[in-house]
XYZ file of N, CA and C in Angstrom:
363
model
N 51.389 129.296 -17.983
C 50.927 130.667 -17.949
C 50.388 130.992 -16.559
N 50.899 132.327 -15.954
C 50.556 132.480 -14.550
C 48.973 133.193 -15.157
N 47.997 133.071 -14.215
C 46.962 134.273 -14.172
C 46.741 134.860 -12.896
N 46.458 136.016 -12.906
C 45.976 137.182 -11.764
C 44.889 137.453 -11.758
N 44.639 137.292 -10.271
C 43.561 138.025 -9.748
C 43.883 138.795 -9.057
N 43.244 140.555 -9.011
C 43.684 141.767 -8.541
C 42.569 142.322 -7.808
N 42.409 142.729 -6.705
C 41.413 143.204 -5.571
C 41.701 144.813 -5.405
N 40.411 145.485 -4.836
C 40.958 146.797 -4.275
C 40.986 147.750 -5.796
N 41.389 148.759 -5.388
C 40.939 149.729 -6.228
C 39.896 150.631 -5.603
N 39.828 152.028 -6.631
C 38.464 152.708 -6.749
C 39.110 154.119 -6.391
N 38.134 154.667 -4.975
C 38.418 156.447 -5.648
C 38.645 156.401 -4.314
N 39.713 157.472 -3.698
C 39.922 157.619 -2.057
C 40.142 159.437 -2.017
N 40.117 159.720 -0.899
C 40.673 161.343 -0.838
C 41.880 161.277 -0.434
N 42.530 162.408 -1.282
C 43.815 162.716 -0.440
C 44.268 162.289 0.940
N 45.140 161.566 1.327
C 45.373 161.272 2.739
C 44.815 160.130 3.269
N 43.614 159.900 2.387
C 43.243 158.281 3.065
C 44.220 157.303 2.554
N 43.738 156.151 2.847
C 44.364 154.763 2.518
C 43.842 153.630 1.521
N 44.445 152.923 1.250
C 43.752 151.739 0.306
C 44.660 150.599 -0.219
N 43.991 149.474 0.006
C 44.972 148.320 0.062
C 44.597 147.732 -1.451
N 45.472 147.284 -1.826
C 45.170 146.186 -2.965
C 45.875 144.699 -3.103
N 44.932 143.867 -3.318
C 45.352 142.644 -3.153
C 45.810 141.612 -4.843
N 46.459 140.942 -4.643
C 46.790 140.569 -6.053
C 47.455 138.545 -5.664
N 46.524 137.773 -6.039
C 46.844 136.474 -5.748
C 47.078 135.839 -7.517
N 48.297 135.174 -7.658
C 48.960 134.630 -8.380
C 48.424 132.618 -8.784
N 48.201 132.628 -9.658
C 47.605 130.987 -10.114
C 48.539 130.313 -9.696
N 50.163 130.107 -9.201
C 50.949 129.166 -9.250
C 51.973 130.096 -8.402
N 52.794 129.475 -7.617
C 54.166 130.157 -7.069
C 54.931 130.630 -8.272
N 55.002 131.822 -7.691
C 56.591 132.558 -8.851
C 57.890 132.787 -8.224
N 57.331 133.029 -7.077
C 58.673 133.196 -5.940
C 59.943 132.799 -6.041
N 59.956 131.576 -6.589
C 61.331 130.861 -6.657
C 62.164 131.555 -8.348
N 61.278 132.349 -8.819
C 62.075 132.759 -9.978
C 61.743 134.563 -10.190
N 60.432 134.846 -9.670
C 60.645 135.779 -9.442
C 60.124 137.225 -8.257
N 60.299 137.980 -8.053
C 59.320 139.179 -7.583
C 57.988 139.082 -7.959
N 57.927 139.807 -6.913
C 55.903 140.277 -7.292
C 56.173 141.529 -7.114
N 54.973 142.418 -7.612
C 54.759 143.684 -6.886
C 53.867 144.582 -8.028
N 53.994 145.878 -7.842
C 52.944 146.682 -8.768
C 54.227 147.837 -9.642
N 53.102 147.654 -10.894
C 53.734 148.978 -11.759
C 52.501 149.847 -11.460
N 52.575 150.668 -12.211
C 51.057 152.209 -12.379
C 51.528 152.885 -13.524
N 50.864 153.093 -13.957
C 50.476 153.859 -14.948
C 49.515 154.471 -15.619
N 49.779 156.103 -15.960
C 49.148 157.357 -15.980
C 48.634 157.468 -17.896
N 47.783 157.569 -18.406
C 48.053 157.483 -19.695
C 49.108 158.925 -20.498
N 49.836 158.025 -21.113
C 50.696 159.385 -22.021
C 51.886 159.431 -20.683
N 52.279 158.670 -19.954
C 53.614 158.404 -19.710
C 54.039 156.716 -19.669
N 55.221 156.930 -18.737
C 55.866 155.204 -19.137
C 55.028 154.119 -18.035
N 55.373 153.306 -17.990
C 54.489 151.789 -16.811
C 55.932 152.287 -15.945
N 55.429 153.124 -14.753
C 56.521 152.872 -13.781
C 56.112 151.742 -12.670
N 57.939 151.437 -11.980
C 57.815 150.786 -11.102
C 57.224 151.454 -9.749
N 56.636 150.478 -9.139
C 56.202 151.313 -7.982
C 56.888 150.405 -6.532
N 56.716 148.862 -6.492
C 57.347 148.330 -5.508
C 57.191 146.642 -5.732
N 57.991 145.924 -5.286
C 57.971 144.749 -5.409
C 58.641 143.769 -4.152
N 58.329 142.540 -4.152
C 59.049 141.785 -2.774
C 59.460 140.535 -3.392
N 60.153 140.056 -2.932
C 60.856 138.804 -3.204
C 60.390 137.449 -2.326
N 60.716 136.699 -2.854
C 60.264 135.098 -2.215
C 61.001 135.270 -0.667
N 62.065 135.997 -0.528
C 63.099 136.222 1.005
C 62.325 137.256 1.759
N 60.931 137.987 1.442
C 60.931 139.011 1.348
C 61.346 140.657 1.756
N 62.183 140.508 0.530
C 63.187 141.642 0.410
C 61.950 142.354 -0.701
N 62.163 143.560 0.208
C 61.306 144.424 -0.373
C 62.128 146.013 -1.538
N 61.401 146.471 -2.431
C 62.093 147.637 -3.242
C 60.849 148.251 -3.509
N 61.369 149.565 -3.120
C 60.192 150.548 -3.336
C 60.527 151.651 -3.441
N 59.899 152.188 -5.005
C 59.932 153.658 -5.906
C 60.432 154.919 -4.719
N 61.080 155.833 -5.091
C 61.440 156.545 -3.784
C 59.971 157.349 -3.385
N 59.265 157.063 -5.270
C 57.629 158.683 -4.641
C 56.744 157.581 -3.830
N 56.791 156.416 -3.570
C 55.883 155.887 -2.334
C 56.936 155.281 -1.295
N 58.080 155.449 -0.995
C 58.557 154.855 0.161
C 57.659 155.851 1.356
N 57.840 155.224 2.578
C 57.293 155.576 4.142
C 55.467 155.742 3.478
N 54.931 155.428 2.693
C 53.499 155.479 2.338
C 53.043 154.460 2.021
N 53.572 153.038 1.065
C 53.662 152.431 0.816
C 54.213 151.286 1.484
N 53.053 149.901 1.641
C 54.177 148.590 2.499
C 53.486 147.576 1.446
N 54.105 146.765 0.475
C 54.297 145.503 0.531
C 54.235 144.047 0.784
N 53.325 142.889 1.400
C 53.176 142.277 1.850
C 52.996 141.087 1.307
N 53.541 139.894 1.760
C 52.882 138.489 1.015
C 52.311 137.418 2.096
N 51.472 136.746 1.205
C 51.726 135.455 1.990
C 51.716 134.333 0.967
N 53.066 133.797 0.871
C 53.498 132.984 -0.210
C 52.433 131.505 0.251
N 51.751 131.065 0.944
C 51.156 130.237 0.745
C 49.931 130.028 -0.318
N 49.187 131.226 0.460
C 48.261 131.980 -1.093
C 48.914 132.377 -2.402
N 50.127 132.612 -2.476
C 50.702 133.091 -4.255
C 50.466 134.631 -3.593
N 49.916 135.198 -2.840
C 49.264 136.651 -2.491
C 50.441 137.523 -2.497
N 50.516 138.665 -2.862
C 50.780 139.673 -2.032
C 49.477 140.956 -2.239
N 50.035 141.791 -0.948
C 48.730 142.877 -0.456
C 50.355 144.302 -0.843
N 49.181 144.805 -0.981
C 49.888 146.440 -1.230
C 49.173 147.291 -0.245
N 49.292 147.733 0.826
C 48.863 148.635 1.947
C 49.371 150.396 1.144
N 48.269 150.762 0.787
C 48.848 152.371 0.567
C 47.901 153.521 1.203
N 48.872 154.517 1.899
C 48.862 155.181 3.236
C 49.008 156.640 2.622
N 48.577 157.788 3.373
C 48.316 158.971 2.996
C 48.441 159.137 1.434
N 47.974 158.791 0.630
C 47.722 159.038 -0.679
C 47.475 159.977 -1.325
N 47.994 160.685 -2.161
C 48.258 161.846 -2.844
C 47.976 161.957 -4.503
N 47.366 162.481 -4.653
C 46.975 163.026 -6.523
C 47.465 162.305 -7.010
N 48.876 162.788 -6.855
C 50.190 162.227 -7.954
C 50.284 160.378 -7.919
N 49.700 160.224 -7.385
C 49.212 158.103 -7.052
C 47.760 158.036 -7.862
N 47.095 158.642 -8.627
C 46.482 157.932 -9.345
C 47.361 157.931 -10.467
N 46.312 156.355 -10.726
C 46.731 156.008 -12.153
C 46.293 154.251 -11.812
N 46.321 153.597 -13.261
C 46.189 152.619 -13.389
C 47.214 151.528 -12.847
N 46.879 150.783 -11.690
C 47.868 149.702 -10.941
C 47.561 148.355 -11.342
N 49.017 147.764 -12.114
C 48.981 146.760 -12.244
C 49.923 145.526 -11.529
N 49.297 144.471 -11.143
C 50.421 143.596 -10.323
C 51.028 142.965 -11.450
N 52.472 142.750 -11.033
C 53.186 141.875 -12.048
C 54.067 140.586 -10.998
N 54.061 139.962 -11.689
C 54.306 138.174 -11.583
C 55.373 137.629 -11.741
N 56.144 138.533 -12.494
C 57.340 138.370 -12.653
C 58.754 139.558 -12.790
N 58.940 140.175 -11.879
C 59.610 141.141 -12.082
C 61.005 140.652 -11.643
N 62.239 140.846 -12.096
C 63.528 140.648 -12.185
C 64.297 141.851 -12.249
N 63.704 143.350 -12.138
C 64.558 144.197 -11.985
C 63.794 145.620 -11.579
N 63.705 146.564 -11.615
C 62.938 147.657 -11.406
C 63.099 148.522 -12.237
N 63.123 148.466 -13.998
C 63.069 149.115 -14.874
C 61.525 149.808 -15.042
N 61.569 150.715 -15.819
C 60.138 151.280 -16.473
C 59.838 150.640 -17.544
N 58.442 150.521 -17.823
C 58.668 149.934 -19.437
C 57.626 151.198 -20.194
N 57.340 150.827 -21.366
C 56.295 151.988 -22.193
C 55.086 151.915 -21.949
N 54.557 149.825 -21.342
C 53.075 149.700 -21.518
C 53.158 148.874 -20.649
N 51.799 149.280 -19.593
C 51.559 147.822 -18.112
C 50.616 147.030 -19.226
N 50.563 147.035 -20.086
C 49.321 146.155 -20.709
C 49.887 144.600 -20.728
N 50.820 144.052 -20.653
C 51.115 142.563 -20.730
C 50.729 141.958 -19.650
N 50.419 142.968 -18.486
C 50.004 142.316 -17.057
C 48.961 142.342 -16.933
N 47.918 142.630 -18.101
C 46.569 142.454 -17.619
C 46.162 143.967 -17.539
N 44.616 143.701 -16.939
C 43.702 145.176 -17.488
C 44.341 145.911 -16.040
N 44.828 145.716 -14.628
C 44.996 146.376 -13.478
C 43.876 146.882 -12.852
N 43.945 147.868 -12.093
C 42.906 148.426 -11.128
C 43.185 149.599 -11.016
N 41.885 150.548 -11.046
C 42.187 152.215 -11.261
C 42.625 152.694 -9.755
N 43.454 153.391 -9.593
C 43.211 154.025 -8.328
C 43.159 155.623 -8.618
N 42.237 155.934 -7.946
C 42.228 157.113 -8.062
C 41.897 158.171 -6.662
N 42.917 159.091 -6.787
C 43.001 160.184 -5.448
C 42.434 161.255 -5.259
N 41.689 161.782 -5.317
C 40.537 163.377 -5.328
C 41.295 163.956 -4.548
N 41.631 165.560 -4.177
C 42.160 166.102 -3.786
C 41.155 167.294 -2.809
């Protein structure tokens, strides 16, 4: 069983920035992605971005050029750098440990409680 620890979070204004950090109990790399879903209550767990053990990066088109990605596979880590931030980016961010594709699902709840982010306008 992998466990997470998730950093970062809280409340920013429009346009600021905010990083979140997310370190992994064991390497997943060799089987899978890392990266974050979010989710708003009363819609689906979207994808938001993820990187690979090569890191090959994929990212949602509503945070590309705002959004970067980062690991350092020695730590299990990756960092999520997020840049001019907008309303429509809150919601509940969760890192996931194992991602294999960039589907939506109904519920981030299998990944744990996540971290609020939230954007004031």
């Amino acid at each position: 069983e992998v466990h997470l620890v998730e950093s970062g979070g809280g409340e920013v204004q429009a346009g600021g920035s905010m990083r979140l950090s997310c370190t992994a109990s064991k390497n997943v790399f060799d089987d899978y992605d890392m990266g974050w879903y979010r989710q708003v209550p009363g819609n689906e767990c979207e994808f938001v971005v993820s990187i690979s053990g090569e890191g090959d990066t994929y990212y949602a088109d509503a945070v590309k050029g705002r959004f970067t990605i980062s690991q350092d596979i020695a730590k299990n880590t990756v960092y999520l750098q997020m840049n001019n931030l907008k309303p429509e980016d809150t919601a509940r961010y969760y890192c996931a440990h194992d991602i294999l594709g960039r589907s939506d699902y109904a519920s981030c709840n299998h990944w744990g409680q996540g971290t609020q982010v939230t954007v004031s306008s």
